[in-house]
XYZ file of C-alpha atoms in Angstrom:
597
model
C 5.636 3.900 20.576
C 5.355 7.487 21.815
C 1.959 9.149 21.539
C 2.574 12.189 19.644
C 0.507 14.526 17.396
C 1.805 16.186 14.553
C 0.783 19.264 12.625
C -2.702 18.929 10.835
C -2.431 16.243 8.661
C -5.439 16.614 6.199
C -6.465 20.159 6.863
C -6.433 21.651 3.853
C -8.760 24.860 4.113
C -5.762 26.658 3.566
C -4.378 24.970 0.545
C -7.286 23.527 -1.298
C -7.518 26.600 -3.478
C -3.914 26.124 -4.847
C -4.901 22.207 -5.813
C -7.528 23.769 -7.627
C -10.496 22.972 -5.090
C -13.163 25.387 -3.440
C -14.395 24.989 -0.042
C -16.911 27.337 0.338
C -18.359 28.500 3.585
C -21.952 27.522 2.252
C -20.855 23.624 2.441
C -20.392 24.089 6.301
C -24.082 25.845 6.706
C -25.973 24.875 3.632
C -27.221 25.413 0.131
C -28.343 28.988 1.123
C -24.705 30.384 1.795
C -23.858 29.041 -1.663
C -22.227 31.429 -4.248
C -24.479 31.842 -7.236
C -21.842 30.687 -9.116
C -22.270 26.721 -7.915
C -25.724 26.710 -8.901
C -26.510 23.817 -11.077
C -29.085 21.733 -11.621
C -29.489 18.783 -9.090
C -29.836 15.194 -9.827
C -30.824 12.912 -6.845
C -30.390 8.918 -5.940
C -30.589 6.850 -2.589
C -26.724 7.204 -2.612
C -23.804 9.076 -4.004
C -20.436 7.506 -3.977
C -17.059 9.207 -4.175
C -14.529 7.698 -5.620
C -14.562 4.715 -7.847
C -11.529 2.553 -6.878
C -11.690 -0.813 -5.135
C -13.609 0.565 -1.830
C -16.321 2.349 -3.891
C -16.786 -0.366 -6.042
C -17.367 -2.986 -3.250
C -20.270 -0.064 -1.524
C -21.899 0.317 -4.651
C -21.965 -2.808 -5.641
C -23.693 -3.536 -2.001
C -26.225 -0.577 -2.508
C -27.006 -1.949 -5.570
C -27.420 -5.785 -4.435
C -30.155 -4.231 -2.135
C -31.993 -2.119 -4.398
C -30.731 1.153 -4.486
C -30.031 3.835 -6.838
C -26.419 5.069 -6.681
C -24.401 8.114 -8.264
C -20.787 6.871 -8.579
C -18.700 10.120 -9.071
C -14.837 10.211 -9.861
C -12.421 13.162 -10.957
C -10.834 11.182 -13.527
C -12.234 9.343 -16.938
C -13.718 5.997 -16.964
C -10.076 4.319 -17.714
C -9.238 4.828 -13.756
C -12.161 2.462 -12.692
C -11.057 0.355 -10.188
C -8.176 3.283 -8.693
C -5.337 1.766 -7.327
C -6.404 -1.648 -7.129
C -5.525 -1.961 -10.758
C -1.867 -1.723 -10.026
C -1.230 -3.674 -6.999
C 0.216 -7.008 -6.752
C -3.315 -8.388 -5.291
C -2.066 -9.467 -2.047
C -4.596 -10.459 0.762
C -4.357 -11.300 4.027
C -5.660 -14.630 4.727
C -5.640 -16.493 8.165
C -5.521 -20.276 8.541
C -6.462 -20.607 4.682
C -6.615 -23.614 2.745
C -3.391 -22.105 0.989
C -1.562 -21.997 4.315
C -2.624 -25.809 5.018
C -1.322 -26.968 1.484
C 1.950 -25.502 2.660
C 2.143 -26.789 5.773
C 1.569 -23.515 7.427
C -0.459 -23.674 11.345
C -2.149 -20.690 11.684
C -5.061 -19.297 13.552
C -7.073 -16.390 14.689
C -5.153 -15.740 17.915
C -2.145 -15.998 16.420
C -3.032 -13.547 13.906
C -4.379 -11.201 16.878
C -1.203 -11.461 18.458
C 0.779 -10.607 15.298
C -1.715 -7.702 14.924
C -1.634 -5.969 18.039
C 2.300 -6.487 18.080
C 2.326 -4.345 15.081
C 0.051 -2.036 15.331
C 1.060 -0.804 18.887
C -2.066 1.195 19.350
C -1.600 3.224 22.017
C -4.433 6.667 21.319
C -7.141 6.225 23.560
C -8.119 2.175 22.821
C -10.695 2.559 25.808
C -11.928 5.861 25.581
C -14.312 6.244 23.122
C -13.150 9.774 22.200
C -9.797 8.212 21.440
C -8.230 7.927 18.257
C -7.347 4.480 18.478
C -10.835 3.583 19.902
C -12.086 2.990 16.593
C -9.273 1.439 14.837
C -8.781 -0.932 17.478
C -12.569 -2.090 17.034
C -12.278 -2.382 13.273
C -9.195 -4.334 13.373
C -10.921 -7.017 16.169
C -13.642 -7.321 13.281
C -11.471 -7.385 10.078
C -8.956 -10.046 11.806
C -12.082 -12.067 12.635
C -13.195 -11.713 9.098
C -9.986 -12.423 7.662
C -9.891 -15.675 9.837
C -13.264 -16.501 8.505
C -15.694 -15.403 6.270
C -13.237 -13.590 3.913
C -11.706 -16.779 1.633
C -15.117 -18.104 1.068
C -16.830 -14.729 -0.179
C -14.183 -13.756 -2.417
C -13.943 -17.558 -3.595
C -17.615 -17.582 -4.093
C -16.944 -14.476 -6.555
C -14.394 -16.180 -8.552
C -11.344 -14.989 -6.501
C -8.521 -17.435 -6.596
C -4.832 -17.525 -5.408
C -1.216 -18.765 -6.153
C -0.625 -21.402 -3.791
C 2.688 -20.717 -2.807
C 1.639 -18.370 0.258
C 4.031 -15.374 0.716
C 6.016 -14.622 3.909
C 5.511 -10.870 3.895
C 6.801 -8.205 6.988
C 8.569 -11.190 9.197
C 8.935 -8.541 12.171
C 11.379 -7.496 14.586
C 12.461 -11.031 16.134
C 10.239 -11.060 19.260
C 6.930 -13.311 19.043
C 4.799 -10.258 20.407
C 6.338 -7.840 18.829
C 6.155 -6.672 14.872
C 5.199 -8.964 11.607
C 3.830 -12.076 10.879
C 4.924 -15.207 12.306
C 3.537 -16.904 9.645
C 3.119 -17.182 5.605
C -0.186 -15.124 5.151
C 0.472 -12.773 2.243
C -1.905 -14.689 -0.499
C -1.160 -13.417 -4.330
C -4.272 -13.471 -6.340
C -4.539 -15.081 -9.442
C -4.958 -12.302 -11.846
C -3.192 -9.831 -9.247
C -5.053 -6.540 -8.662
C -7.081 -6.496 -11.713
C -9.053 -9.795 -10.385
C -9.542 -8.547 -7.002
C -11.726 -5.700 -8.516
C -13.031 -7.741 -11.678
C -16.096 -9.198 -9.588
C -16.949 -6.147 -8.218
C -16.374 -4.228 -11.459
C -19.026 -6.542 -13.309
C -21.456 -5.983 -9.810
C -21.182 -2.313 -10.790
C -21.408 -2.630 -14.613
C -24.453 -4.953 -14.289
C -26.343 -2.460 -12.069
C -25.305 0.310 -14.259
C -27.208 -1.891 -17.400
C -30.170 -2.000 -14.697
C -30.149 1.370 -14.283
C -29.551 1.310 -10.524
C -25.763 2.773 -10.768
C -25.182 5.665 -12.833
C -21.504 6.883 -13.375
C -20.077 10.196 -13.101
C -16.811 10.456 -14.252
C -14.851 13.783 -14.481
C -16.742 15.205 -11.576
C -14.459 16.316 -9.103
C -15.991 16.977 -5.741
C -15.502 20.438 -4.368
C -18.082 20.362 -1.641
C -20.254 18.188 0.463
C -23.890 19.836 0.895
C -25.018 20.181 4.087
C -29.024 20.705 5.562
C -29.964 20.995 9.266
C -26.491 18.917 9.965
C -27.321 16.417 7.734
C -24.781 15.376 4.609
C -27.469 15.596 1.605
C -25.236 15.196 -1.841
C -22.399 16.867 -3.220
C -21.329 19.430 -5.389
C -17.964 20.327 -7.443
C -16.719 21.116 -11.012
C -16.927 19.198 -13.894
C -13.850 18.713 -15.667
C -13.324 18.843 -19.413
C -13.295 14.859 -21.090
C -10.198 13.026 -21.162
C -8.998 10.131 -23.238
C -5.609 9.842 -21.153
C -4.715 6.619 -20.657
C -5.124 4.865 -17.119
C -3.047 6.322 -14.528
C -1.703 9.234 -16.831
C -1.915 12.628 -15.994
C -5.253 14.087 -16.672
C -6.550 17.939 -17.462
C -8.041 20.110 -14.748
C -9.836 22.379 -16.889
C -13.087 22.923 -15.601
C -16.054 23.174 -18.170
C -19.355 23.355 -15.762
C -20.375 22.729 -12.342
C -22.857 20.270 -10.658
C -24.688 19.244 -7.792
C -26.129 15.724 -6.697
C -28.087 15.070 -4.093
C -28.847 11.962 -2.011
C -29.550 10.701 1.803
C -26.171 9.052 2.088
C -22.797 10.053 0.691
C -20.069 7.530 1.017
C -16.362 8.947 0.474
C -13.782 6.453 -0.839
C -11.843 8.658 -2.333
C -7.967 7.664 -1.122
C -5.450 8.932 0.341
C -2.410 11.356 0.064
C 0.421 9.705 -1.654
C 0.662 11.365 -4.669
C 1.271 14.805 -3.065
C 4.748 14.931 -1.767
C 4.074 18.297 -0.372
C 1.351 16.832 1.599
C 3.568 13.589 2.844
C 6.301 15.858 4.175
C 3.741 18.129 5.867
C 2.703 15.102 8.045
C 5.821 13.558 8.233
C 6.143 11.895 11.934
C 9.194 13.168 13.675
C 9.841 9.483 14.898
C 10.823 8.472 11.568
C 13.360 11.379 11.422
C 13.566 14.135 8.780
C 11.104 14.073 5.496
C 13.147 12.766 2.704
C 14.460 15.519 0.068
C 13.817 13.303 -2.658
C 10.881 10.581 -2.993
C 9.336 8.828 -6.082
C 5.780 7.909 -6.285
C 3.956 4.259 -5.792
C 0.572 5.591 -7.080
C -1.057 8.166 -10.014
C -1.045 11.451 -9.324
C -4.599 11.800 -8.827
C -4.119 10.204 -5.294
C -4.028 14.082 -4.133
C -5.861 13.706 -0.494
C -8.692 16.347 -1.560
C -11.500 14.772 0.336
C -9.725 14.570 3.491
C -9.847 18.376 3.544
C -13.076 18.870 1.937
C -14.916 16.134 4.642
C -13.351 17.880 7.430
C -14.492 21.012 6.357
C -18.100 19.144 6.509
C -17.140 18.477 10.311
C -15.879 15.199 10.008
C -13.017 13.957 12.704
C -9.673 13.358 11.094
C -7.351 11.003 13.443
C -3.945 9.649 13.382
C -2.681 12.161 11.005
C 1.061 11.208 11.683
C 0.507 7.933 10.176
C 1.596 6.650 7.017
C 3.320 3.532 5.203
C 6.015 4.275 2.554
C 8.231 1.546 1.190
C 12.043 1.894 1.318
C 12.613 -0.419 -1.654
C 11.636 2.034 -4.349
C 13.281 1.709 -7.897
C 12.361 4.263 -10.707
C 10.427 2.717 -13.612
C 12.599 3.323 -16.522
C 9.141 3.674 -18.569
C 6.988 5.672 -16.411
C 3.160 6.212 -16.363
C 3.043 9.000 -13.882
C 5.239 11.578 -12.595
C 8.114 10.196 -10.623
C 6.695 6.967 -11.060
C 8.390 4.221 -8.852
C 8.222 0.325 -8.622
C 8.832 -1.573 -5.469
C 11.030 -4.639 -5.122
C 9.419 -7.283 -3.283
C 12.219 -9.180 -2.050
C 13.226 -12.540 -0.810
C 15.564 -12.139 2.472
C 19.467 -12.356 1.071
C 20.154 -9.398 -0.455
C 22.900 -7.335 1.335
C 21.379 -3.724 2.801
C 23.832 -1.000 3.142
C 23.256 2.801 3.623
C 24.694 4.978 1.568
C 28.040 4.621 2.675
C 28.086 1.056 2.310
C 27.460 0.422 6.186
C 25.608 -2.409 6.725
C 22.056 -1.517 8.132
C 21.501 -3.046 11.488
C 18.248 -5.053 12.846
C 15.625 -4.525 11.774
C 17.056 -3.107 8.310
C 16.749 -6.809 6.622
C 14.942 -7.472 3.473
C 11.110 -8.080 3.856
C 11.324 -7.886 8.031
C 9.980 -4.294 9.279
C 9.010 -1.595 6.532
C 8.970 1.445 8.797
C 11.878 -0.084 11.025
C 13.720 -0.039 8.133
C 12.723 3.746 6.712
C 13.855 5.067 10.172
C 16.910 3.265 9.992
C 17.624 5.055 6.238
C 16.407 8.394 7.013
C 18.565 8.654 10.904
C 21.528 8.070 8.613
C 20.871 11.414 6.971
C 20.470 10.386 3.459
C 17.263 9.473 1.570
C 18.375 6.139 -0.228
C 20.496 3.158 0.542
C 21.485 -0.278 -1.586
C 21.117 -3.832 -1.785
C 24.320 -5.174 -3.099
C 23.615 -8.855 -4.210
C 24.313 -11.652 -6.554
C 22.808 -12.531 -9.716
C 21.877 -15.838 -8.400
C 19.853 -13.833 -5.733
C 18.367 -11.582 -7.820
C 16.653 -14.165 -10.133
C 15.254 -16.416 -7.202
C 14.046 -13.319 -4.915
C 13.745 -10.305 -6.685
C 10.028 -9.763 -7.475
C 8.615 -6.468 -8.381
C 5.050 -4.836 -7.225
C 2.492 -3.956 -9.475
C -0.121 -5.578 -11.944
C 1.718 -4.363 -14.921
C 5.215 -5.771 -13.755
C 3.908 -9.462 -12.761
C 2.173 -10.446 -16.773
C 2.711 -14.449 -15.883
C 0.565 -13.969 -12.907
C -2.096 -10.839 -14.053
C -2.257 -12.952 -17.511
C -3.097 -16.252 -15.810
C -0.520 -17.696 -17.831
C 0.859 -20.980 -15.978
C 3.767 -21.899 -17.512
C 5.469 -18.636 -17.588
C 4.723 -18.421 -13.527
C 5.955 -22.106 -12.622
C 9.274 -20.508 -15.173
C 9.875 -18.471 -11.527
C 11.558 -21.422 -9.967
C 14.374 -21.640 -12.288
C 14.642 -18.171 -13.745
C 14.891 -14.626 -13.136
C 11.336 -13.188 -14.563
C 11.569 -10.819 -17.549
C 10.247 -7.628 -16.095
C 13.426 -7.715 -13.148
C 15.913 -8.549 -15.931
C 14.267 -5.694 -18.078
C 14.638 -3.307 -14.750
C 18.429 -4.626 -14.310
C 19.142 -3.663 -17.975
C 16.939 -0.370 -18.271
C 16.656 0.827 -15.137
C 18.772 3.863 -13.552
C 19.134 2.379 -10.086
C 21.106 -0.768 -11.244
C 24.791 -1.195 -11.550
C 26.056 -4.723 -12.691
C 29.545 -5.692 -12.447
C 31.925 -8.735 -12.425
C 33.938 -7.991 -9.717
C 33.484 -6.062 -6.247
C 36.075 -2.892 -7.545
C 33.918 -2.689 -10.399
C 30.846 -2.625 -8.456
C 31.819 0.246 -6.198
C 33.112 1.884 -9.078
C 29.609 2.088 -10.808
C 27.909 2.785 -7.095
C 29.664 6.077 -6.852
C 29.365 7.025 -10.704
C 25.351 6.698 -10.104
C 25.349 8.813 -7.166
C 28.059 11.502 -8.102
C 29.790 10.705 -4.721
C 32.767 8.802 -3.514
C 30.705 7.449 -0.633
C 31.176 3.760 -0.947
C 35.075 2.757 -0.189
C 36.089 -0.814 -1.772
C 38.233 -1.785 1.575
C 35.580 -1.216 3.839
C 32.544 -2.836 1.383
C 35.147 -5.511 1.302
C 35.022 -6.281 4.989
C 31.691 -6.237 5.571
C 30.936 -8.296 2.789
C 33.995 -10.919 4.216
C 32.266 -10.940 7.600
C 28.902 -12.051 6.686
C 30.327 -14.436 4.072
C 32.484 -16.128 6.918
C 29.109 -16.542 8.507
C 27.744 -18.826 6.020
C 30.517 -21.564 6.871
C 28.701 -23.495 9.314
C 24.909 -24.377 9.683
C 25.058 -22.264 12.638
C 25.669 -18.799 12.840
C 25.465 -15.425 14.976
C 24.383 -13.138 11.765
C 20.586 -12.549 12.098
C 20.042 -12.452 8.395
C 21.933 -15.900 7.370
C 19.506 -17.273 10.383
C 16.511 -15.465 8.491
C 17.764 -16.985 5.231
C 18.091 -20.647 6.967
C 14.791 -19.834 8.165
C 13.068 -19.024 4.791
C 14.569 -22.260 3.474
C 12.831 -24.234 5.901
C 9.029 -23.113 4.462
C 8.513 -24.858 1.485
C 6.980 -21.737 -0.335
C 9.913 -19.637 0.031
C 12.437 -22.630 -0.609
C 10.547 -23.189 -3.987
C 10.216 -19.800 -5.422
C 11.846 -16.966 -2.903
C 15.069 -17.723 -1.437
C 18.194 -18.513 -3.161
C 20.633 -21.302 -1.707
C 22.584 -19.621 1.264
C 25.675 -18.666 -0.506
C 28.578 -16.149 -0.552
C 27.991 -12.938 -2.052
C 31.784 -13.215 -3.841
C 31.162 -16.669 -4.665
C 32.294 -16.500 -8.460
C 29.589 -18.890 -9.642
C 27.091 -16.424 -8.723
C 28.055 -13.741 -10.492
C 27.745 -11.245 -11.795
C 27.429 -8.865 -8.439
C 24.709 -6.770 -8.628
C 23.643 -3.216 -6.706
C 20.421 -1.474 -6.605
C 20.292 2.075 -5.547
C 16.893 1.761 -2.965
C 14.930 4.911 -3.127
C 12.006 6.400 -0.306
C 8.782 5.106 -2.642
C 5.198 6.793 -1.416
C 2.165 4.845 -0.825
C -0.539 4.464 1.758
C -2.017 6.908 4.309
C -3.097 4.928 7.420
C -4.754 7.570 9.820
C -7.959 9.534 8.337
C -11.618 9.662 8.697
C -12.840 8.042 12.008
C -15.723 5.955 11.435
C -17.651 3.519 13.492
C -18.090 0.161 12.441
C -21.062 0.370 10.027
C -18.652 3.201 8.121
C -20.881 5.953 9.584
C -18.009 8.795 9.708
C -17.908 10.637 13.247
C -17.640 14.327 14.285
C -15.108 15.493 17.184
C -18.049 14.716 19.739
C -18.168 11.370 18.524
C -21.281 11.147 17.254
C -21.826 10.165 13.600
C -22.977 12.662 10.856
C -26.188 12.056 9.537
C -25.675 11.083 6.130
C -22.128 10.611 5.850
C -20.176 7.491 5.607
C -16.813 6.643 4.367
C -14.334 3.389 3.192
C -10.992 2.296 2.026
C -7.920 4.699 2.471
C -9.766 7.915 3.262
C -10.823 6.307 6.495
C -7.610 4.740 7.521
C -8.902 1.483 5.579
C -11.376 1.365 8.597
C -11.745 3.538 11.842
C -9.648 6.154 11.161
C -6.366 3.828 11.391
C -6.815 0.140 11.734
C -3.378 -0.655 11.086
C -2.311 1.672 13.955
C 1.117 2.114 13.041
C 2.325 -0.515 10.891
C 0.584 -2.934 8.605
C 1.149 -6.980 8.443
C 0.884 -6.267 4.374
C -1.939 -7.724 2.482
C -4.200 -5.414 4.308
C -4.759 -2.590 2.107
C -6.862 -4.337 -0.596
C -8.421 -6.562 1.975
C -9.291 -3.408 3.998
C -10.679 -1.584 1.187
C -12.814 -4.753 0.395
C -13.959 -4.883 4.270
C -14.851 -1.615 4.845
C -16.164 -0.965 1.313
C -18.975 -4.070 1.975
C -19.708 -2.660 5.720
C -20.343 0.984 4.397
C -22.522 -0.156 1.549
C -24.067 -2.566 3.618
C -25.112 -0.127 6.293
C -26.028 2.826 3.921
C -28.187 0.148 2.051
C -29.858 -0.707 5.236
C -30.654 3.143 6.162
C -31.782 3.737 2.890
C -34.715 1.168 3.293
C -38.261 2.283 2.639
């Protein structure tokens, strides 16, 4: 991929005031320059963790395990403990696992590393200590080693378990050394996202009971405190108490100020996916014009504030233009936050069309190449696309991302989970009935009429769409084909995990026995920030000079999931939660060692 630098991605010096934050000049030079209004009683601890999401919980648990006292600070209320991890599907990238071997999958560290490099496309100074990808590459090496070795046993020892049918996400662009997973590696946690965070929440709550961890909810950090070039604490605003439910927008009314002191501060505050303006401002040119309309896959509090605040304290931000957004977003008919969207996790069989009903070219196939498909869609001049499918495909292949959309897995209900093999999950059927993006019809003319009515256009032509569907359907008459999607369906059916639960038997879209026909308008769904604070393998935040800033660490999405961009340009899926775990552990252990007496 081309090397490009986009305009100041997380540089929020000019925008933080509008966001409700204040970057006082005193944060850059120490307490003497702070305005008098910032003065507040100071609370001290061995470490401060900013952000109570998964990476923050892991870091805090590691510090407490080493006997350190921790102040865990978050602008939201206690209902949001665990952050975005709570809402996740709980997918984890594991290599050569027991679950893979049970499914007959032959995987290895070498194959995983080949896939990671082919996907990441690191090209920004991998061998140059000043390069943006220098530490990202080292983090990627370390993480693939972790995912191939200790990761499963570590989590298993904490009580985490996985659904035995390993998923095959991001199947790639068609070449062995290119993008994508060569084999299934997406391990769905039994209990989904809440079960991933549960052992670390328990550890932290136990540490609270022992007096080692103190929660500081509704404490919004507005600046880092610097003393002689070292980070020695945080300061900010106390927000009024909030009883808002998890994920629901909370008040930003300030009722006081605070200052906290510690020899180390770990920033684990997440990315920018809840701020559409920031997403558009940093949208990479290689993905086309930013969408005019997007829906949101993360709560509104995922606002990117700490990226600008940490940069203002001297941190280096790298890979500013790298991000990860989904192309299969549907509007939530029962939204929790503004513009709340849910992602369809598709099997391989739905026909993917652009806004005019033209079939997307490769790699625009369901489940193959998220960002490759995003570019294809944006190149059409429209910010949405379509699945045209059948009830038979929908029932077997549609899953929805999110813990709340998977009550069978989240609640560890074995009979209900097994029912996915022979019936459509109830949440999918509810979206089909209530979701504004769904069109259901018995005939193709009726389907086309509904699609055009939904968008208020006449972009879909019945004769053209029928021609394209007929062309695809003819390719199913033989056990061989030139159609890459039909090849992919046959490939999926050769894998037991897909055949049992994720791939419908190959059939014609216009087969009357597979009806009704279903069309789904797919929206761009914001999600992850792939660039961020550059860190070394200990999680220490680096300055533009390449030197660590004393006392400052970062982990999770705010650090590009490690090193300022461990994924490079693209991700292999199951690697976001996993890298919050890994980078939180690295930073927590390093900070504990740094504060040893």
